[in-house]
Short mmCIF file of C-alpha atoms and ligand atoms in Angstrom, two decimals:
data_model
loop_
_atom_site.label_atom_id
_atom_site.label_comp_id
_atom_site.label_asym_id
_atom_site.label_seq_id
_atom_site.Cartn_x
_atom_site.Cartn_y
_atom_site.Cartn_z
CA UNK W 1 48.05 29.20 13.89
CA UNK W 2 45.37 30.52 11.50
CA UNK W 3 46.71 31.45 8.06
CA UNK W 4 44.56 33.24 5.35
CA UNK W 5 45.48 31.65 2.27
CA UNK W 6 45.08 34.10 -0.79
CA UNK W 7 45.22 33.35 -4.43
CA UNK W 8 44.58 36.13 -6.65
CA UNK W 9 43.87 35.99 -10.56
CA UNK W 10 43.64 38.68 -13.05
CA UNK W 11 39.86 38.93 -12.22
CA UNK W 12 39.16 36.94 -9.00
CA UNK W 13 40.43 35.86 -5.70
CA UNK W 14 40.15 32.56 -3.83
CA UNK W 15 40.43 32.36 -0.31
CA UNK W 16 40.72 29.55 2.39
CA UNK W 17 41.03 30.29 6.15
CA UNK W 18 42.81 27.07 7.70
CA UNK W 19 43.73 25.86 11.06
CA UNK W 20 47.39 24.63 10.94
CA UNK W 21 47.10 22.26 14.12
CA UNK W 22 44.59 20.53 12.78
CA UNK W 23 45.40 21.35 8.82
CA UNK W 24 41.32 21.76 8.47
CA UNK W 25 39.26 24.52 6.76
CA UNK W 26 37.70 27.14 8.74
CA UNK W 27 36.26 29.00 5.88
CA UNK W 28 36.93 29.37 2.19
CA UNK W 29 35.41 31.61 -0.74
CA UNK W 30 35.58 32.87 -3.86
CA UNK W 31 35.31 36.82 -5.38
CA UNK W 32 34.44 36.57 -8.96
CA UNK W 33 34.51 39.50 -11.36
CA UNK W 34 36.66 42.13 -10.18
CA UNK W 35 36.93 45.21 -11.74
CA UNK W 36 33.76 44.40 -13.50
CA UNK W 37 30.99 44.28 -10.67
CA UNK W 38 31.99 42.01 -8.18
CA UNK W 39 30.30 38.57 -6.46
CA UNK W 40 31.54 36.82 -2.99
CA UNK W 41 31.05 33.39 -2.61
CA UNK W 42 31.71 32.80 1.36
CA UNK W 43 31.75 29.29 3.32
CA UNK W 44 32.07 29.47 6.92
CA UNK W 45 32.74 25.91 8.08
CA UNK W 46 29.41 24.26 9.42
CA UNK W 47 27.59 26.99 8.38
CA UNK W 48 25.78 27.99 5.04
CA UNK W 49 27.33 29.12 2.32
CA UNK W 50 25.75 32.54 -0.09
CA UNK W 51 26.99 34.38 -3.06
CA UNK W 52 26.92 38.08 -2.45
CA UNK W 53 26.74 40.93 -5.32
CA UNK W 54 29.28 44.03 -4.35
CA UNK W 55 31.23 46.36 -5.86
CA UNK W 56 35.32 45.41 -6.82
CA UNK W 57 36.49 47.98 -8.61
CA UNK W 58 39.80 46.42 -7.76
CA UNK W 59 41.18 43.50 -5.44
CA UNK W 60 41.77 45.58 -2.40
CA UNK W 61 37.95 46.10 -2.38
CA UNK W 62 37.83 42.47 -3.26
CA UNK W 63 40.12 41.79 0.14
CA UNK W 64 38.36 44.11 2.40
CA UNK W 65 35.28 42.03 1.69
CA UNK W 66 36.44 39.09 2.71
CA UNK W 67 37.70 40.20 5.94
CA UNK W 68 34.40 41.74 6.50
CA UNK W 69 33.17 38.02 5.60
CA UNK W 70 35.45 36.16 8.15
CA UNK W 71 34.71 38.37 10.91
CA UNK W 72 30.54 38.34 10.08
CA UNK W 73 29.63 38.22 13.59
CA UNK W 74 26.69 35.69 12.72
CA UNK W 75 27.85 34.02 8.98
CA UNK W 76 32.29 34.60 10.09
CA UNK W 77 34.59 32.18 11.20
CA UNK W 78 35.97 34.27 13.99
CA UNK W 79 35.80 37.39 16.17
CA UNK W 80 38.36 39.51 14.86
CA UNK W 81 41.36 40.04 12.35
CA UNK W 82 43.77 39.64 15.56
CA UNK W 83 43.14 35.97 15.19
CA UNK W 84 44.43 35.63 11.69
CA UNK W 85 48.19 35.02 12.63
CA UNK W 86 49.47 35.07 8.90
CA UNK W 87 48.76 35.25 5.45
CA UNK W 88 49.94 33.06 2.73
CA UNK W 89 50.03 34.53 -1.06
CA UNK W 90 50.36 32.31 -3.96
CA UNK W 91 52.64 34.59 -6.62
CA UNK W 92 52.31 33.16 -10.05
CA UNK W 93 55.99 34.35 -11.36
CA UNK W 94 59.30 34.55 -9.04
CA UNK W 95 61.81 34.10 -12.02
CA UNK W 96 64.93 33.28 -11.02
CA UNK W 97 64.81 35.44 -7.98
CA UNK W 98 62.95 32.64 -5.72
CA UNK W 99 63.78 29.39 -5.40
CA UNK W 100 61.96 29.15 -2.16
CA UNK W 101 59.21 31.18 -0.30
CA UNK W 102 59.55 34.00 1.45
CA UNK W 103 58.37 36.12 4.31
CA UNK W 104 57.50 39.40 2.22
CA UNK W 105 58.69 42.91 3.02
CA UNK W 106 59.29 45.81 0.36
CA UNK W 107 62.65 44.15 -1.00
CA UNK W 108 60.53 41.36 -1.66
CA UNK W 109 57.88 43.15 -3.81
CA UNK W 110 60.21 45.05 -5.81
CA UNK W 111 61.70 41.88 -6.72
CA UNK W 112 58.25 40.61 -7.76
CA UNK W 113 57.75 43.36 -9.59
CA UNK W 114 60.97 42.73 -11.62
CA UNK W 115 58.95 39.25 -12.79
CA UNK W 116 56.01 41.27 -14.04
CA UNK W 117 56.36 41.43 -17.49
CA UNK W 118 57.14 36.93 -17.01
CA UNK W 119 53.30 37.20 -16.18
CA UNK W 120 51.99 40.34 -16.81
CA UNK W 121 48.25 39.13 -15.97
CA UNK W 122 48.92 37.91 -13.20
CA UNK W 123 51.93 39.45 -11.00
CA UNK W 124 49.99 42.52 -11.16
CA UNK W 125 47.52 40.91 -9.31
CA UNK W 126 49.43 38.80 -6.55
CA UNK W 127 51.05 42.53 -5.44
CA UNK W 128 47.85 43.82 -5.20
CA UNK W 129 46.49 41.20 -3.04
CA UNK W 130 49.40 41.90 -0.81
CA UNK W 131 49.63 45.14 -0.42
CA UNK W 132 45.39 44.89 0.42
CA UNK W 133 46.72 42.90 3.37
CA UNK W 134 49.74 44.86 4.34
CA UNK W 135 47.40 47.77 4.61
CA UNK W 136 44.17 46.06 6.09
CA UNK W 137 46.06 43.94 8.61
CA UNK W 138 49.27 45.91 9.56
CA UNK W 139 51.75 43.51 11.85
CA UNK W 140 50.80 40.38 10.33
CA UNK W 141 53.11 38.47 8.13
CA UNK W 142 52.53 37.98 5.05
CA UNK W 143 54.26 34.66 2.97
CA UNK W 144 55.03 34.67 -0.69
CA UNK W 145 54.93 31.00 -2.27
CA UNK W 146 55.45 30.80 -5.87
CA UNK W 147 54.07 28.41 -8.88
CA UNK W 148 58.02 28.86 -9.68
CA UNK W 149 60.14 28.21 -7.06
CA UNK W 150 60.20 24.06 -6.99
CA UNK W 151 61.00 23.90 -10.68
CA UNK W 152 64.28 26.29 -9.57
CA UNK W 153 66.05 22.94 -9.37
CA UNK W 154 65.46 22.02 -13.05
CA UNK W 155 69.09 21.39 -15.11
CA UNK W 156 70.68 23.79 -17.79
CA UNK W 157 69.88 21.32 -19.71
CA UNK W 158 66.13 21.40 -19.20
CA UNK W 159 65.48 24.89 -18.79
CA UNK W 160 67.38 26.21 -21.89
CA UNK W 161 65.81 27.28 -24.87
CA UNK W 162 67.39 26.47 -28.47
CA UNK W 163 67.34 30.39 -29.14
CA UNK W 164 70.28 32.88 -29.12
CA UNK W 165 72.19 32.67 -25.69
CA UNK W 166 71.44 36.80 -25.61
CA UNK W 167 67.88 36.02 -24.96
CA UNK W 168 68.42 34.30 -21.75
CA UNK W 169 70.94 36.62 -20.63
CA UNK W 170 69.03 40.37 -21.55
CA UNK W 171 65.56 38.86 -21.09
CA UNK W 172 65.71 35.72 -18.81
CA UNK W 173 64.26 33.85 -21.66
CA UNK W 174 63.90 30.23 -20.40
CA UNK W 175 61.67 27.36 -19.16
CA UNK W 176 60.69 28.00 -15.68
CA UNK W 177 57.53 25.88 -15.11
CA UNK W 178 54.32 26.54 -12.68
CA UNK W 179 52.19 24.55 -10.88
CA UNK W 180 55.27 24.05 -8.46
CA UNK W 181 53.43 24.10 -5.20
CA UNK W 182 51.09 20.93 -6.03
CA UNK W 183 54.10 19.21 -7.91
CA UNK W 184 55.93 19.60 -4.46
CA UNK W 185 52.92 18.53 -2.20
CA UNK W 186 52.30 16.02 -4.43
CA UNK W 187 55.38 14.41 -5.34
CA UNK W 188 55.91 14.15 -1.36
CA UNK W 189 52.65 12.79 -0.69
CA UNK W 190 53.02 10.14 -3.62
CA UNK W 191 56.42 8.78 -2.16
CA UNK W 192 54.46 8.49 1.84
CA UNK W 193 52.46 6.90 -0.05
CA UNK W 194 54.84 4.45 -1.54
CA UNK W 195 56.38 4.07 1.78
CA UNK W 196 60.48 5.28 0.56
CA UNK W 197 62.20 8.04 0.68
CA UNK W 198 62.13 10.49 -1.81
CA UNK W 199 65.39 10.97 -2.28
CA UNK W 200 65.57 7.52 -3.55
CA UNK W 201 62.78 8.08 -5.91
CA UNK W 202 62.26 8.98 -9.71
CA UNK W 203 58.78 10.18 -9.60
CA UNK W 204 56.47 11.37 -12.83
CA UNK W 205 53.46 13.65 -11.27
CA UNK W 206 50.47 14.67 -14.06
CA UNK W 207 48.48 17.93 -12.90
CA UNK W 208 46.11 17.63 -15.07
CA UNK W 209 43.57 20.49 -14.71
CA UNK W 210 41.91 23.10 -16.93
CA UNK W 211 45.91 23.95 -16.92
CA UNK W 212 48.04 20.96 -17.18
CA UNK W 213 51.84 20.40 -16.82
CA UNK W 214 54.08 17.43 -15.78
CA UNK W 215 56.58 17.36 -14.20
CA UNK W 216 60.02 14.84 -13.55
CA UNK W 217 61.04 14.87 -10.02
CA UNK W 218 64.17 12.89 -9.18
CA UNK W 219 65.67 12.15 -5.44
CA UNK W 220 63.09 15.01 -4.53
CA UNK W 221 63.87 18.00 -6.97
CA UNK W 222 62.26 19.47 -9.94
CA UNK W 223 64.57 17.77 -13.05
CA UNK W 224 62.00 18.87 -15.62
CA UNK W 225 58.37 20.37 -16.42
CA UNK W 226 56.23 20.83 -19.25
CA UNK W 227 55.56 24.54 -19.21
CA UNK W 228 58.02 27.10 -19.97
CA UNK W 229 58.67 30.45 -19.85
CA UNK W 230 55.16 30.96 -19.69
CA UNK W 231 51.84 28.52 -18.64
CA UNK W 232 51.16 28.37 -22.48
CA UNK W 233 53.80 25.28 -22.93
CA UNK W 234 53.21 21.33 -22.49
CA UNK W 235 50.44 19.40 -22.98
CA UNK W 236 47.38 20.61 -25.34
CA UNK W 237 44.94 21.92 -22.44
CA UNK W 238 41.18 23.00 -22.00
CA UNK W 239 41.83 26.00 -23.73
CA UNK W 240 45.64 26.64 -24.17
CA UNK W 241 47.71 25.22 -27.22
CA UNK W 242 50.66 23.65 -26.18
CA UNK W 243 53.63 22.69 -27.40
CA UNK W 244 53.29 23.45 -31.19
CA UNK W 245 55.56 24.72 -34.06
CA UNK W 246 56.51 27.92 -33.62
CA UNK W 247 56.28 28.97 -37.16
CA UNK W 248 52.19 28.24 -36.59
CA UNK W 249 51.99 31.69 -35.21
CA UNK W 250 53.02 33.48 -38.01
CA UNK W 251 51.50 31.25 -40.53
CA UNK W 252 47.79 32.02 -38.75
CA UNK W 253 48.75 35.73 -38.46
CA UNK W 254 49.03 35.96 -42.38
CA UNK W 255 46.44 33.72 -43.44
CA UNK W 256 43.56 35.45 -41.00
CA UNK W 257 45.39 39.13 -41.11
CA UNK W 258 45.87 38.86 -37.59
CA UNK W 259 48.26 40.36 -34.93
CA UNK W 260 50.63 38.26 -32.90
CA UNK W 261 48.82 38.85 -30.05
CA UNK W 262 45.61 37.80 -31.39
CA UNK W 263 47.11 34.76 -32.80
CA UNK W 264 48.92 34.77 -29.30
CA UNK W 265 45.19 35.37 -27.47
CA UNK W 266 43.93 31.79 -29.98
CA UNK W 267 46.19 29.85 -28.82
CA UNK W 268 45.53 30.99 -25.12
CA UNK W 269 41.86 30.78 -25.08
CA UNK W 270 40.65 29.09 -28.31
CA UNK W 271 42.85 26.07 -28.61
CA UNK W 272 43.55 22.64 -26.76
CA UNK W 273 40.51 20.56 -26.35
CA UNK W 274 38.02 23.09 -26.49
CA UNK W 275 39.82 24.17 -30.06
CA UNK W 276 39.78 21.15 -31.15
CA UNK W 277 36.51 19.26 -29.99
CA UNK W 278 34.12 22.59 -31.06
CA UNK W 279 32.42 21.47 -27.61
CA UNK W 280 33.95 22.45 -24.28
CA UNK W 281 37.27 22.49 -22.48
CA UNK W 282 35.57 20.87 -19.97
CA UNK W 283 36.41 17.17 -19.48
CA UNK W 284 33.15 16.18 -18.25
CA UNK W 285 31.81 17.34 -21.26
CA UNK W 286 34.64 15.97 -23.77
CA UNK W 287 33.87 12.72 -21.99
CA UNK W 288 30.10 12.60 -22.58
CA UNK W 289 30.74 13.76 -26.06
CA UNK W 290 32.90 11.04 -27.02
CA UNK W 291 30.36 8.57 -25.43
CA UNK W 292 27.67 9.80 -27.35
CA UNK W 293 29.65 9.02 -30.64
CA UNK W 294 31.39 12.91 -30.86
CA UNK W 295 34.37 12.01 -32.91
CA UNK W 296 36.33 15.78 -32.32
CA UNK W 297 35.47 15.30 -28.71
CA UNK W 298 36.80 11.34 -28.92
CA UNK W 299 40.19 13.25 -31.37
CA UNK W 300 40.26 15.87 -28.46
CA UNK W 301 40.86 13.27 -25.42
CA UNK W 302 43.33 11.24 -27.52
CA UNK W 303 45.58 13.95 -28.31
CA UNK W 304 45.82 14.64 -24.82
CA UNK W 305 46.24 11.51 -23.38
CA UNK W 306 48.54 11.43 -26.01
CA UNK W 307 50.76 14.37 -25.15
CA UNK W 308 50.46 13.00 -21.32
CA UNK W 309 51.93 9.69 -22.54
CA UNK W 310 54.56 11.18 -24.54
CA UNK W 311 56.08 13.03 -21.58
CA UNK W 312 55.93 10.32 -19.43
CA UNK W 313 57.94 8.24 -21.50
CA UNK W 314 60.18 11.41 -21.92
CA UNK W 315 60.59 11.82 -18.76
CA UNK W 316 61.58 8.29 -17.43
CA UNK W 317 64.35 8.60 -20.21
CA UNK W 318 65.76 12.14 -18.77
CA UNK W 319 65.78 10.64 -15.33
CA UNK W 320 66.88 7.55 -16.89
CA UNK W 321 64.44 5.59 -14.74
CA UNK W 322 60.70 5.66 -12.97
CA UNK W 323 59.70 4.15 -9.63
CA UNK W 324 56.06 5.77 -9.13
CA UNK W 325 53.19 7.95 -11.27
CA UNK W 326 51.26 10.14 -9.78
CA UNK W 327 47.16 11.44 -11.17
CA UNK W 328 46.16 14.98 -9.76
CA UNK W 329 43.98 17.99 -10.22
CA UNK W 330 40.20 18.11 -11.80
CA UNK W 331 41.15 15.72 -14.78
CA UNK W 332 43.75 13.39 -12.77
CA UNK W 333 41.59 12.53 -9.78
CA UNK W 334 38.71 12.32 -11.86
CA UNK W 335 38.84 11.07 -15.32
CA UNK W 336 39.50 7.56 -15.27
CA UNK W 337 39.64 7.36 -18.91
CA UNK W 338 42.44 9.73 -19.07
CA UNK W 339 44.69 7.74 -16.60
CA UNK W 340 43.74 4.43 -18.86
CA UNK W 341 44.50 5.95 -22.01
CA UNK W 342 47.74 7.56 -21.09
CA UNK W 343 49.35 4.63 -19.90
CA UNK W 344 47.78 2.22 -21.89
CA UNK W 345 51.05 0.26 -24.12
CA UNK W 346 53.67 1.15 -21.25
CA UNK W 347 53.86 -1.95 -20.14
CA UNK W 348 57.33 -1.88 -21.54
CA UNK W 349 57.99 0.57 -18.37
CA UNK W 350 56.85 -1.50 -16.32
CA UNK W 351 53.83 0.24 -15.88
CA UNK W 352 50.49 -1.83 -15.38
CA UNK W 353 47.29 -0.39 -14.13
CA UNK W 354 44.71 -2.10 -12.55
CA UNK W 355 41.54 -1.14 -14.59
CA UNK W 356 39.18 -2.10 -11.89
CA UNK W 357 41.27 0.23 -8.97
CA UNK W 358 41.17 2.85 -12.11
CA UNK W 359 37.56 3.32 -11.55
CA UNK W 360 38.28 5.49 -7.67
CA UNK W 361 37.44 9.20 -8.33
CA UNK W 362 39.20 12.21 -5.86
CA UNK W 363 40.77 10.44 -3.83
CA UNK W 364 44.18 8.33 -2.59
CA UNK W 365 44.12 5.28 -4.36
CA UNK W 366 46.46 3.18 -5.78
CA UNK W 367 46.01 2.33 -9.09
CA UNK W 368 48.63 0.10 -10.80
CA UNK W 369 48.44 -3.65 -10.26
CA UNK W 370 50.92 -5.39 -7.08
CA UNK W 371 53.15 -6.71 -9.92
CA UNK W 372 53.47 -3.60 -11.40
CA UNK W 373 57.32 -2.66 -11.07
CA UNK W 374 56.03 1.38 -11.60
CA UNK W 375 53.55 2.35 -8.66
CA UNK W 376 50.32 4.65 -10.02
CA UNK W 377 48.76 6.02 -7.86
CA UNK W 378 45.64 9.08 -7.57
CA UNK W 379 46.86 11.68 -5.28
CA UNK W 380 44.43 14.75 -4.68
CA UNK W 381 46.36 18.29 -4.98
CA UNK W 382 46.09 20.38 -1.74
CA UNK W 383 47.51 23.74 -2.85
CA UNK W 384 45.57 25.85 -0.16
CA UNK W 385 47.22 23.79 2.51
CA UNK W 386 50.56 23.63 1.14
CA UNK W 387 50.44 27.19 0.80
CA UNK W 388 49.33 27.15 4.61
CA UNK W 389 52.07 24.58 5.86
CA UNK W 390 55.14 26.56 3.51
CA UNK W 391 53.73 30.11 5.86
CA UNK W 392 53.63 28.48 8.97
CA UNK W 393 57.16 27.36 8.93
CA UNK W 394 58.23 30.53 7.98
CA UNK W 395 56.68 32.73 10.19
CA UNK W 396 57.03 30.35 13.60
P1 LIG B 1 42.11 24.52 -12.41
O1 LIG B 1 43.34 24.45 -13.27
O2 LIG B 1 41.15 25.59 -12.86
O3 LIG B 1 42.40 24.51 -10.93
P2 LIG B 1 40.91 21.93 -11.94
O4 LIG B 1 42.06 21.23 -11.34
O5 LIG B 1 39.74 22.26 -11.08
O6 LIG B 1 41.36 23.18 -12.78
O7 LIG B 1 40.38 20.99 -13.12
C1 LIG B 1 39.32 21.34 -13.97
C2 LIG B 1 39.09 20.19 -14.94
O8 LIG B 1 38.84 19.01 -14.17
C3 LIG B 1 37.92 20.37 -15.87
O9 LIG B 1 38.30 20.07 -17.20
C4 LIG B 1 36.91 19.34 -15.41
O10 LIG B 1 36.28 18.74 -16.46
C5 LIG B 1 37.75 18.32 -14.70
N1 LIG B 1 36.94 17.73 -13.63
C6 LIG B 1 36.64 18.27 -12.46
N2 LIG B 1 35.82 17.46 -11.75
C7 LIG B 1 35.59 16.38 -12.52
C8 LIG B 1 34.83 15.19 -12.37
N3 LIG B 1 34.13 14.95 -11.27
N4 LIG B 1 34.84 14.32 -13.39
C9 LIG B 1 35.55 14.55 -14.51
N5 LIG B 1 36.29 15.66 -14.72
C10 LIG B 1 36.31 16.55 -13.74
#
């Protein structure tokens, strides 16, 4: 089967086209800017990639290009839309509605709608991309798979909020985590990996990103994550706060006669390491800093690897054990300093890396040493493909 993957933000769209039999890439891209001007970025497979300038005033027109991409009779992947068999949309929000994916029809989107104002950026955006495809490609399926759904397994006890009980009952107030297609993948991939079965396993898994979260994953399930009711939660990121005290908010708003929501749109876009270094969110950059004798950039890594230590010990206490670790997304497959840092003293775990394994960059690798009773290992995110693989088995 062929399966258009589609991941729609508040102002772009990514897109991969990908072969199920063989679980390859026949052509991937990126529209950038919507509702501002527009760009396409297109890859057909084996062919060159260009950047287009056209007009998105929205992302249907953002959705018709790419088709018109894919089916390029001389830059496309194939001959016509007939060949695309399903598409797969990644939904940012699915509440407590979906613990699973779904084959959409209109039930489906009003319930997606209900999640709106859980993710009012982005929601919005996810129906749009789907109702672009409903309309463009009538008779194929389309797939909802949400950054929600694994984390649906998560306790009482780990989802509940210290605020009145009303709150979660009026306004479904409560931790639901994100990132819950790659902390599936790769929580499964980590425990091939380790050669058990995963419902023997008490797994950790850092995605570690320009959005971070991590999550505790025992006999298989979601026990626990670091964001909550919203991505904002968890772990200091490249731009987004983290866990801090609540009273902050209203402390900043008086101080610097600000609203909520601009102390609200701080600690979205302003804070975590790019708040705190002055530099960049980027990690690259953080990472050069510090080795150029940057102190705030050096301050900005250690709180992180910090935070990312902090939860791991966390969350071998709520599962009250911890057989394997596992290092994804940009900063976790990449940033070898990171994966040092955060683990460095857990010995007491029974965690030991091997510095000189520690070195591998984007791809499989195990990193802890042979006597190390907690297996580490670097285990690149596929979100595209699990996207693809959660489609195909509901539309076969
Ligand atoms: P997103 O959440 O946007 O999907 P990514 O998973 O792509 O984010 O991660 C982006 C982060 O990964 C950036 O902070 C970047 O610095 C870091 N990163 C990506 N590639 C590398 C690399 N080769 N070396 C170090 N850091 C990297």
């Amino acid at each position: 089967m062929k399966v258009l993957v589609i991941n729609c933000g508040s102002s772009s769209l990514k897109y991969q086209l990908i072969d199920s039999a063989t679980e390859s890439v026949l052509a991937k891209g990126l529209c950038e800017r919507i509702t501002i001007d527009g760009r396409l970025t297109h890859t057909t497979t084996g062919k060159e990639k260009y950047t287009v300038d056209l007009d998105m005033p929205d992302h249907k027109a953002a959705v018709k290009y790419v088709l018109d991409a894919l089916v390029d009779p001389e830059t496309g992947a194939i001959g016509s839309l007939d060949e695309i068999d399903a598409c797969g949309h990644r939904i940012v929000h699915g509440g407590e509605k979906f613990a699973q994916s779904v084959v959409i029809n209109d039930e489906v989107i009003k319930a997606i709608e209900e999640c709106n104002d859980l993710a009012p950026l982005h929601n919005p955006a996810n129906l749009i991309g789907i109702d672009a495809c409903r309309k463009l490609m009538p008779g194929t399926p389309n797939v909802a798979v949400f950054d929600t759904a694994f984390h649906q397994t998560m306790p009482d006890v780990a989802y509940t909020y210290g605020i009145p009980y009303k709150y979660y009952e009026e306004y479904k107030i409560r931790r639901y985590g994100f990132h819950g297609t790659s902390h599936s993948f790769v929580s499964k991939r980590l425990a091939e990996l380790m050669g058990k079965d995963i419902r023997n396993l008490k797994l950790i898994v850092c995605h570690l990103g320009n959005g971070s979260s991590i999550s505790a994953v025992k006999g298989g399930k979601s026990v626990d994550t670091t964001m909550g009711l919203t991505p904002l939660a968890g772990l200091p990121m490249g731009t987004r706060s983290g866990d801090i005290d609540p009273a902050i908010i209203d402390f900043i708003a008086e101080k610097e006669n600000l609203s909520i929501k601009e102390v609200n749109n701080i600690l979205n876009k302003e804070s975590g390491v790019y708040g705190l270094s002055g530099v960049s969110s980027d990690f690259r950059d953080l990472t050069a800093g510090m080795e150029a004798g940057n102190d705030r950039c050096r301050l900005a890594l250690d709180v992180f690897c910090y935070n990312v230590k902090k939860y791991i010990g966390a969350y071998a206490a709520a599962m009250g054990g911890l057989d394997g670790i596992a290092f994804t997304a940009g900063i976790g497959e990449n940033t070898a300093y990171v994966r040092e840092k955060s683990l460095e003293d857990l010995g007491f775990l029974g965690i030991n890396l091997n510095n000189e394994a520690n070195s591998v960059r984007g791809e499989e690798a195990l990193i802890s040493t042979d006597d190390s009773k907690v297996q580490v290992w670097v285990v690149p995110t596929n979100e595209e493909l699990a996207i693809a693989r959660e489609t195909v088995a509901l539309v076969k």
